């Protein structure tokens, strides 16, 4: 028999993944070209050519033992130094290699930092809508995820709602900017407001509250928007990053944590996170891929591709009469369900081979998420189906 | 502040890793050629050339999105099918792709299966001496590691000791064959005895007890010894494997779990392990490397290199008067400490720049471990230092 905990988890297993599997099933019946799968954030843009070149170069490095071997559990020192310098150039920060811990993707990094920080019963705050896996990651370490309700209609951070949820048990607040599933980018003003509240509450409770900035979509922004770098706004910020989206490498599981010197108990957190990375079974981020990303720090995926998808789909859906949050980042559209129960809406869409994910998966019923990181052809071919679907709802 | 649990973990942090870091420190003082670091199981043999060729081939596959993208959390179906067929050819088993879950190394796999099986308070049995990380992996999920004392002098499994430790809370028994740290290979007879006891105890308690076979050293055997394949001896066996040692890829974090159909509740375990792999933050085994190992299933590292190290070091240490367990597998020598406190022995060895790991790290005080996966030159140059060390103890 499996554990009681896993019975629940299997029962609730990701609606996103379930829809992904359903998409493959439908494709086998109707043909892949007739199924419009907007369920999974799996980039459809190839990795930059520089990545492929870097893989060849690293594979041919003379010291194979070093390329494929163990290193410090936090990663190669040269790679960590390169990442720190890159961030300093971009953000005017002053990180050094000790602040960087290479991780098995952002999901690995989040688990490492939550293992490091949480005592059983500690609270972690997430702003709805949020990536549903945060709940499982928090539960892995006996933590409790506390939801702040959405802020309508702009889906910025609900700071008034936050005040009600902060307690002396709050250990961390997860900020996902740009946001999955809305595509909203939290503004400079929003982040300043967040920092102010957290500083006040830490004073009031006499506790340390950490921001965990989950930033896999940092580079995926449009219309010239900039994404505030949170360590500059709030000392106790730990950043989780992944190259999954920026270099289209989601399967490779490569990312990092930034644990700045300014964060409270920084040295202790750095050494504990190193141990957590090991004992959770990650051991270290994949070695060859560490060296590959270090050679590709200035590269990024073709954003214009996603931007065209974004504009085309947003325009088409709006024309069909659907109400969408205007997305400024990531590769998701968050659409208001015209039916009260958005799961019913998702089920009806599936009759048109349109695969969406219910907002309930993100703590935000009444909406659905579309991942537009698909081919442009899929976007274009889906539009007539969306029209038919919209007509069927009238 | 970090969590209470991590404070303890940081305090106890791996003596092996600590010695590895100490080795780097000493090398910076005395020169790398004058420090004889036998602390870490980091293969010194290059990966086979076929691995490098496979990396180039996979990197050049036309569908970059598929090579670096998400797949089913359990791994590419083609890779899992290839692994299943490979095992069937080797062992006459009847696995199919559903029985294989690709993991982030064996450490990742062990965490996935322990997450899947353990309720808080459940017991996991390990036979001393054992890889110390089993304790942390078990504690990650609220489990309790129960030690069976060593069986002297041959260090086979202490089956009489096992009987005393099995209870109705026993969920799993970890078997590491060939064994780290002794290099002993458990025989066919030992494994039959183990299976008999477990079957009897399951009957008695009315519970399911799983063997978790941790097998990263399976291919590293000498003198024509064979390693029993445990699924053929005991139905409730789950195998954890890694290519870290067999292909010298420890930094790449690539391995798999086998969950056979014959294991009790196999289907449920398979689907729960898939979810556990995702929510622990692994998500999936590194994608490119999955495809690489699938092309290299018939390859293995140069065993003759380790064999020469083994013979040379064993002979030299024995001549010096040290008492060693004759190793038949892996790349470790387990040496009896001539002093009662083996930590004192390790400290004295360090004065000769000989870096060893105390047996206490493996639940077996009174012994020390040497990892001989170093260069042959290191082995040869260390011998005069071992002689001096032995003389100093007289």
mmCIF file with all atom_site columns, C-alpha atoms in Angstrom, chain B residues 245-371:
data_model
loop_
_atom_site.group_PDB
_atom_site.id
_atom_site.type_symbol
_atom_site.label_atom_id
_atom_site.label_alt_id
_atom_site.label_comp_id
_atom_site.label_asym_id
_atom_site.label_entity_id
_atom_site.label_seq_id
_atom_site.pdbx_PDB_ins_code
_atom_site.Cartn_x
_atom_site.Cartn_y
_atom_site.Cartn_z
_atom_site.occupancy
_atom_site.B_iso_or_equiv
_atom_site.pdbx_formal_charge
_atom_site.auth_seq_id
_atom_site.auth_comp_id
_atom_site.auth_asym_id
_atom_site.auth_atom_id
_atom_site.pdbx_PDB_model_num
ATOM 1   C CA . UNK B 1 245 ? 29.407 4.468  -11.401 1.00 0.00 ? 245 UNK B CA 1
ATOM 2   C CA . UNK B 1 246 ? 28.835 2.140  -14.361 1.00 0.00 ? 246 UNK B CA 1
ATOM 3   C CA . UNK B 1 247 ? 29.227 4.983  -16.889 1.00 0.00 ? 247 UNK B CA 1
ATOM 4   C CA . UNK B 1 248 ? 31.164 7.392  -14.631 1.00 0.00 ? 248 UNK B CA 1
ATOM 5   C CA . UNK B 1 249 ? 28.369 9.993  -14.721 1.00 0.00 ? 249 UNK B CA 1
ATOM 6   C CA . UNK B 1 250 ? 27.772 10.818 -11.040 1.00 0.00 ? 250 UNK B CA 1
ATOM 7   C CA . UNK B 1 251 ? 27.328 14.545 -11.655 1.00 0.00 ? 251 UNK B CA 1
ATOM 8   C CA . UNK B 1 252 ? 24.673 13.981 -14.344 1.00 0.00 ? 252 UNK B CA 1
ATOM 9   C CA . UNK B 1 253 ? 22.084 12.570 -11.939 1.00 0.00 ? 253 UNK B CA 1
ATOM 10  C CA . UNK B 1 254 ? 20.610 9.833  -14.059 1.00 0.00 ? 254 UNK B CA 1
ATOM 11  C CA . UNK B 1 255 ? 19.125 6.551  -12.874 1.00 0.00 ? 255 UNK B CA 1
ATOM 12  C CA . UNK B 1 256 ? 15.872 4.636  -12.619 1.00 0.00 ? 256 UNK B CA 1
ATOM 13  C CA . UNK B 1 257 ? 13.514 2.700  -10.373 1.00 0.00 ? 257 UNK B CA 1
ATOM 14  C CA . UNK B 1 258 ? 12.109 -0.688 -11.301 1.00 0.00 ? 258 UNK B CA 1
ATOM 15  C CA . UNK B 1 259 ? 8.655  -1.338 -9.842  1.00 0.00 ? 259 UNK B CA 1
ATOM 16  C CA . UNK B 1 260 ? 7.770  -4.853 -11.004 1.00 0.00 ? 260 UNK B CA 1
ATOM 17  C CA . UNK B 1 261 ? 4.212  -6.004 -11.683 1.00 0.00 ? 261 UNK B CA 1
ATOM 18  C CA . UNK B 1 262 ? 4.687  -8.730 -9.087  1.00 0.00 ? 262 UNK B CA 1
ATOM 19  C CA . UNK B 1 263 ? 5.196  -6.228 -6.267  1.00 0.00 ? 263 UNK B CA 1
ATOM 20  C CA . UNK B 1 264 ? 2.105  -5.854 -4.077  1.00 0.00 ? 264 UNK B CA 1
ATOM 21  C CA . UNK B 1 265 ? -0.054 -2.898 -5.229  1.00 0.00 ? 265 UNK B CA 1
ATOM 22  C CA . UNK B 1 266 ? 2.318  -2.402 -8.122  1.00 0.00 ? 266 UNK B CA 1
ATOM 23  C CA . UNK B 1 267 ? 0.005  -0.203 -10.206 1.00 0.00 ? 267 UNK B CA 1
ATOM 24  C CA . UNK B 1 268 ? -0.732 2.089  -7.309  1.00 0.00 ? 268 UNK B CA 1
ATOM 25  C CA . UNK B 1 269 ? 2.958  2.382  -6.451  1.00 0.00 ? 269 UNK B CA 1
ATOM 26  C CA . UNK B 1 270 ? 3.819  3.128  -10.074 1.00 0.00 ? 270 UNK B CA 1
ATOM 27  C CA . UNK B 1 271 ? 1.322  5.971  -10.307 1.00 0.00 ? 271 UNK B CA 1
ATOM 28  C CA . UNK B 1 272 ? 2.195  7.354  -6.870  1.00 0.00 ? 272 UNK B CA 1
ATOM 29  C CA . UNK B 1 273 ? 5.937  7.255  -7.625  1.00 0.00 ? 273 UNK B CA 1
ATOM 30  C CA . UNK B 1 274 ? 5.248  9.218  -10.823 1.00 0.00 ? 274 UNK B CA 1
ATOM 31  C CA . UNK B 1 275 ? 3.505  11.898 -8.757  1.00 0.00 ? 275 UNK B CA 1
ATOM 32  C CA . UNK B 1 276 ? 6.192  11.797 -6.039  1.00 0.00 ? 276 UNK B CA 1
ATOM 33  C CA . UNK B 1 277 ? 8.881  12.368 -8.680  1.00 0.00 ? 277 UNK B CA 1
ATOM 34  C CA . UNK B 1 278 ? 7.026  15.508 -9.739  1.00 0.00 ? 278 UNK B CA 1
ATOM 35  C CA . UNK B 1 279 ? 6.101  16.985 -6.378  1.00 0.00 ? 279 UNK B CA 1
ATOM 36  C CA . UNK B 1 280 ? 9.500  16.407 -4.777  1.00 0.00 ? 280 UNK B CA 1
ATOM 37  C CA . UNK B 1 281 ? 10.743 18.844 -7.420  1.00 0.00 ? 281 UNK B CA 1
ATOM 38  C CA . UNK B 1 282 ? 12.665 16.406 -9.605  1.00 0.00 ? 282 UNK B CA 1
ATOM 39  C CA . UNK B 1 283 ? 9.818  16.616 -12.168 1.00 0.00 ? 283 UNK B CA 1
ATOM 40  C CA . UNK B 1 284 ? 11.678 14.204 -14.461 1.00 0.00 ? 284 UNK B CA 1
ATOM 41  C CA . UNK B 1 285 ? 15.179 12.787 -14.967 1.00 0.00 ? 285 UNK B CA 1
ATOM 42  C CA . UNK B 1 286 ? 17.356 15.095 -17.105 1.00 0.00 ? 286 UNK B CA 1
ATOM 43  C CA . UNK B 1 287 ? 16.023 14.710 -20.644 1.00 0.00 ? 287 UNK B CA 1
ATOM 44  C CA . UNK B 1 288 ? 19.122 14.701 -22.863 1.00 0.00 ? 288 UNK B CA 1
ATOM 45  C CA . UNK B 1 289 ? 20.898 12.335 -20.482 1.00 0.00 ? 289 UNK B CA 1
ATOM 46  C CA . UNK B 1 290 ? 17.913 9.936  -20.552 1.00 0.00 ? 290 UNK B CA 1
ATOM 47  C CA . UNK B 1 291 ? 18.399 9.598  -24.290 1.00 0.00 ? 291 UNK B CA 1
ATOM 48  C CA . UNK B 1 292 ? 22.171 9.274  -23.885 1.00 0.00 ? 292 UNK B CA 1
ATOM 49  C CA . UNK B 1 293 ? 22.041 6.369  -21.443 1.00 0.00 ? 293 UNK B CA 1
ATOM 50  C CA . UNK B 1 294 ? 19.456 4.613  -23.626 1.00 0.00 ? 294 UNK B CA 1
ATOM 51  C CA . UNK B 1 295 ? 22.121 4.563  -26.369 1.00 0.00 ? 295 UNK B CA 1
ATOM 52  C CA . UNK B 1 296 ? 24.767 3.242  -23.961 1.00 0.00 ? 296 UNK B CA 1
ATOM 53  C CA . UNK B 1 297 ? 22.989 0.375  -22.222 1.00 0.00 ? 297 UNK B CA 1
ATOM 54  C CA . UNK B 1 298 ? 25.624 -2.121 -23.307 1.00 0.00 ? 298 UNK B CA 1
ATOM 55  C CA . UNK B 1 299 ? 28.522 0.112  -22.312 1.00 0.00 ? 299 UNK B CA 1
ATOM 56  C CA . UNK B 1 300 ? 30.390 0.145  -19.083 1.00 0.00 ? 300 UNK B CA 1
ATOM 57  C CA . UNK B 1 301 ? 33.324 1.878  -17.555 1.00 0.00 ? 301 UNK B CA 1
ATOM 58  C CA . UNK B 1 302 ? 36.769 0.268  -17.548 1.00 0.00 ? 302 UNK B CA 1
ATOM 59  C CA . UNK B 1 303 ? 36.460 -2.151 -14.618 1.00 0.00 ? 303 UNK B CA 1
ATOM 60  C CA . UNK B 1 304 ? 40.035 -3.370 -15.063 1.00 0.00 ? 304 UNK B CA 1
ATOM 61  C CA . UNK B 1 305 ? 41.199 0.041  -13.916 1.00 0.00 ? 305 UNK B CA 1
ATOM 62  C CA . UNK B 1 306 ? 39.395 -0.292 -10.598 1.00 0.00 ? 306 UNK B CA 1
ATOM 63  C CA . UNK B 1 307 ? 40.430 -3.922 -10.322 1.00 0.00 ? 307 UNK B CA 1
ATOM 64  C CA . UNK B 1 308 ? 44.122 -2.977 -10.529 1.00 0.00 ? 308 UNK B CA 1
ATOM 65  C CA . UNK B 1 309 ? 43.615 -0.323 -7.851  1.00 0.00 ? 309 UNK B CA 1
ATOM 66  C CA . UNK B 1 310 ? 41.766 -2.817 -5.701  1.00 0.00 ? 310 UNK B CA 1
ATOM 67  C CA . UNK B 1 311 ? 44.446 -5.490 -5.879  1.00 0.00 ? 311 UNK B CA 1
ATOM 68  C CA . UNK B 1 312 ? 47.337 -3.077 -5.440  1.00 0.00 ? 312 UNK B CA 1
ATOM 69  C CA . UNK B 1 313 ? 45.833 -1.295 -2.460  1.00 0.00 ? 313 UNK B CA 1
ATOM 70  C CA . UNK B 1 314 ? 44.523 -4.435 -0.763  1.00 0.00 ? 314 UNK B CA 1
ATOM 71  C CA . UNK B 1 315 ? 47.893 -6.125 -1.065  1.00 0.00 ? 315 UNK B CA 1
ATOM 72  C CA . UNK B 1 316 ? 49.826 -3.106 0.157   1.00 0.00 ? 316 UNK B CA 1
ATOM 73  C CA . UNK B 1 317 ? 47.560 -2.469 3.138   1.00 0.00 ? 317 UNK B CA 1
ATOM 74  C CA . UNK B 1 318 ? 47.583 -6.117 4.132   1.00 0.00 ? 318 UNK B CA 1
ATOM 75  C CA . UNK B 1 319 ? 51.378 -6.135 3.907   1.00 0.00 ? 319 UNK B CA 1
ATOM 76  C CA . UNK B 1 320 ? 51.418 -3.085 6.171   1.00 0.00 ? 320 UNK B CA 1
ATOM 77  C CA . UNK B 1 321 ? 49.544 -5.180 8.702   1.00 0.00 ? 321 UNK B CA 1
ATOM 78  C CA . UNK B 1 322 ? 46.108 -3.614 8.231   1.00 0.00 ? 322 UNK B CA 1
ATOM 79  C CA . UNK B 1 323 ? 43.142 -5.977 8.299   1.00 0.00 ? 323 UNK B CA 1
ATOM 80  C CA . UNK B 1 324 ? 40.874 -5.450 5.251   1.00 0.00 ? 324 UNK B CA 1
ATOM 81  C CA . UNK B 1 325 ? 37.587 -7.028 4.225   1.00 0.00 ? 325 UNK B CA 1
ATOM 82  C CA . UNK B 1 326 ? 38.341 -8.711 0.849   1.00 0.00 ? 326 UNK B CA 1
ATOM 83  C CA . UNK B 1 327 ? 36.287 -6.604 -1.600  1.00 0.00 ? 327 UNK B CA 1
ATOM 84  C CA . UNK B 1 328 ? 34.459 -8.273 -4.469  1.00 0.00 ? 328 UNK B CA 1
ATOM 85  C CA . UNK B 1 329 ? 32.588 -5.261 -5.776  1.00 0.00 ? 329 UNK B CA 1
ATOM 86  C CA . UNK B 1 330 ? 32.137 -1.469 -5.773  1.00 0.00 ? 330 UNK B CA 1
ATOM 87  C CA . UNK B 1 331 ? 35.327 0.556  -5.283  1.00 0.00 ? 331 UNK B CA 1
ATOM 88  C CA . UNK B 1 332 ? 35.720 0.609  -1.528  1.00 0.00 ? 332 UNK B CA 1
ATOM 89  C CA . UNK B 1 333 ? 38.011 -1.067 0.961   1.00 0.00 ? 333 UNK B CA 1
ATOM 90  C CA . UNK B 1 334 ? 36.775 -1.443 4.526   1.00 0.00 ? 334 UNK B CA 1
ATOM 91  C CA . UNK B 1 335 ? 39.676 -1.588 6.941   1.00 0.00 ? 335 UNK B CA 1
ATOM 92  C CA . UNK B 1 336 ? 39.644 -2.520 10.604  1.00 0.00 ? 336 UNK B CA 1
ATOM 93  C CA . UNK B 1 337 ? 40.913 0.278  12.767  1.00 0.00 ? 337 UNK B CA 1
ATOM 94  C CA . UNK B 1 338 ? 43.872 -0.857 14.888  1.00 0.00 ? 338 UNK B CA 1
ATOM 95  C CA . UNK B 1 339 ? 42.695 1.708  17.454  1.00 0.00 ? 339 UNK B CA 1
ATOM 96  C CA . UNK B 1 340 ? 39.464 1.324  19.367  1.00 0.00 ? 340 UNK B CA 1
ATOM 97  C CA . UNK B 1 341 ? 38.199 4.734  18.245  1.00 0.00 ? 341 UNK B CA 1
ATOM 98  C CA . UNK B 1 342 ? 38.417 4.768  14.465  1.00 0.00 ? 342 UNK B CA 1
ATOM 99  C CA . UNK B 1 343 ? 37.958 8.543  14.423  1.00 0.00 ? 343 UNK B CA 1
ATOM 100 C CA . UNK B 1 344 ? 41.308 8.806  16.180  1.00 0.00 ? 344 UNK B CA 1
ATOM 101 C CA . UNK B 1 345 ? 42.718 6.498  13.479  1.00 0.00 ? 345 UNK B CA 1
ATOM 102 C CA . UNK B 1 346 ? 41.278 8.765  10.761  1.00 0.00 ? 346 UNK B CA 1
ATOM 103 C CA . UNK B 1 347 ? 42.761 11.821 12.468  1.00 0.00 ? 347 UNK B CA 1
ATOM 104 C CA . UNK B 1 348 ? 46.188 10.167 12.698  1.00 0.00 ? 348 UNK B CA 1
ATOM 105 C CA . UNK B 1 349 ? 46.005 9.131  9.021   1.00 0.00 ? 349 UNK B CA 1
ATOM 106 C CA . UNK B 1 350 ? 45.316 12.742 8.095   1.00 0.00 ? 350 UNK B CA 1
ATOM 107 C CA . UNK B 1 351 ? 48.701 13.686 9.551   1.00 0.00 ? 351 UNK B CA 1
ATOM 108 C CA . UNK B 1 352 ? 50.128 11.586 6.692   1.00 0.00 ? 352 UNK B CA 1
ATOM 109 C CA . UNK B 1 353 ? 47.788 13.309 4.213   1.00 0.00 ? 353 UNK B CA 1
ATOM 110 C CA . UNK B 1 354 ? 45.819 10.059 3.950   1.00 0.00 ? 354 UNK B CA 1
ATOM 111 C CA . UNK B 1 355 ? 42.109 10.888 3.901   1.00 0.00 ? 355 UNK B CA 1
ATOM 112 C CA . UNK B 1 356 ? 39.761 8.132  5.060   1.00 0.00 ? 356 UNK B CA 1
ATOM 113 C CA . UNK B 1 357 ? 36.159 8.107  6.261   1.00 0.00 ? 357 UNK B CA 1
ATOM 114 C CA . UNK B 1 358 ? 35.276 6.766  9.717   1.00 0.00 ? 358 UNK B CA 1
ATOM 115 C CA . UNK B 1 359 ? 33.040 3.690  9.848   1.00 0.00 ? 359 UNK B CA 1
ATOM 116 C CA . UNK B 1 360 ? 30.695 5.496  12.251  1.00 0.00 ? 360 UNK B CA 1
ATOM 117 C CA . UNK B 1 361 ? 29.385 7.332  9.182   1.00 0.00 ? 361 UNK B CA 1
ATOM 118 C CA . UNK B 1 362 ? 28.151 3.935  8.015   1.00 0.00 ? 362 UNK B CA 1
ATOM 119 C CA . UNK B 1 363 ? 26.823 2.683  11.340  1.00 0.00 ? 363 UNK B CA 1
ATOM 120 C CA . UNK B 1 364 ? 29.971 0.609  11.887  1.00 0.00 ? 364 UNK B CA 1
ATOM 121 C CA . UNK B 1 365 ? 32.509 2.099  14.279  1.00 0.00 ? 365 UNK B CA 1
ATOM 122 C CA . UNK B 1 366 ? 35.898 0.445  14.507  1.00 0.00 ? 366 UNK B CA 1
ATOM 123 C CA . UNK B 1 367 ? 36.410 0.453  10.751  1.00 0.00 ? 367 UNK B CA 1
ATOM 124 C CA . UNK B 1 368 ? 37.331 3.013  8.102   1.00 0.00 ? 368 UNK B CA 1
ATOM 125 C CA . UNK B 1 369 ? 36.420 3.292  4.433   1.00 0.00 ? 369 UNK B CA 1
ATOM 126 C CA . UNK B 1 370 ? 38.805 3.941  1.555   1.00 0.00 ? 370 UNK B CA 1
ATOM 127 C CA . UNK B 1 371 ? 37.354 4.805  -1.855  1.00 0.00 ? 371 UNK B CA 1
#
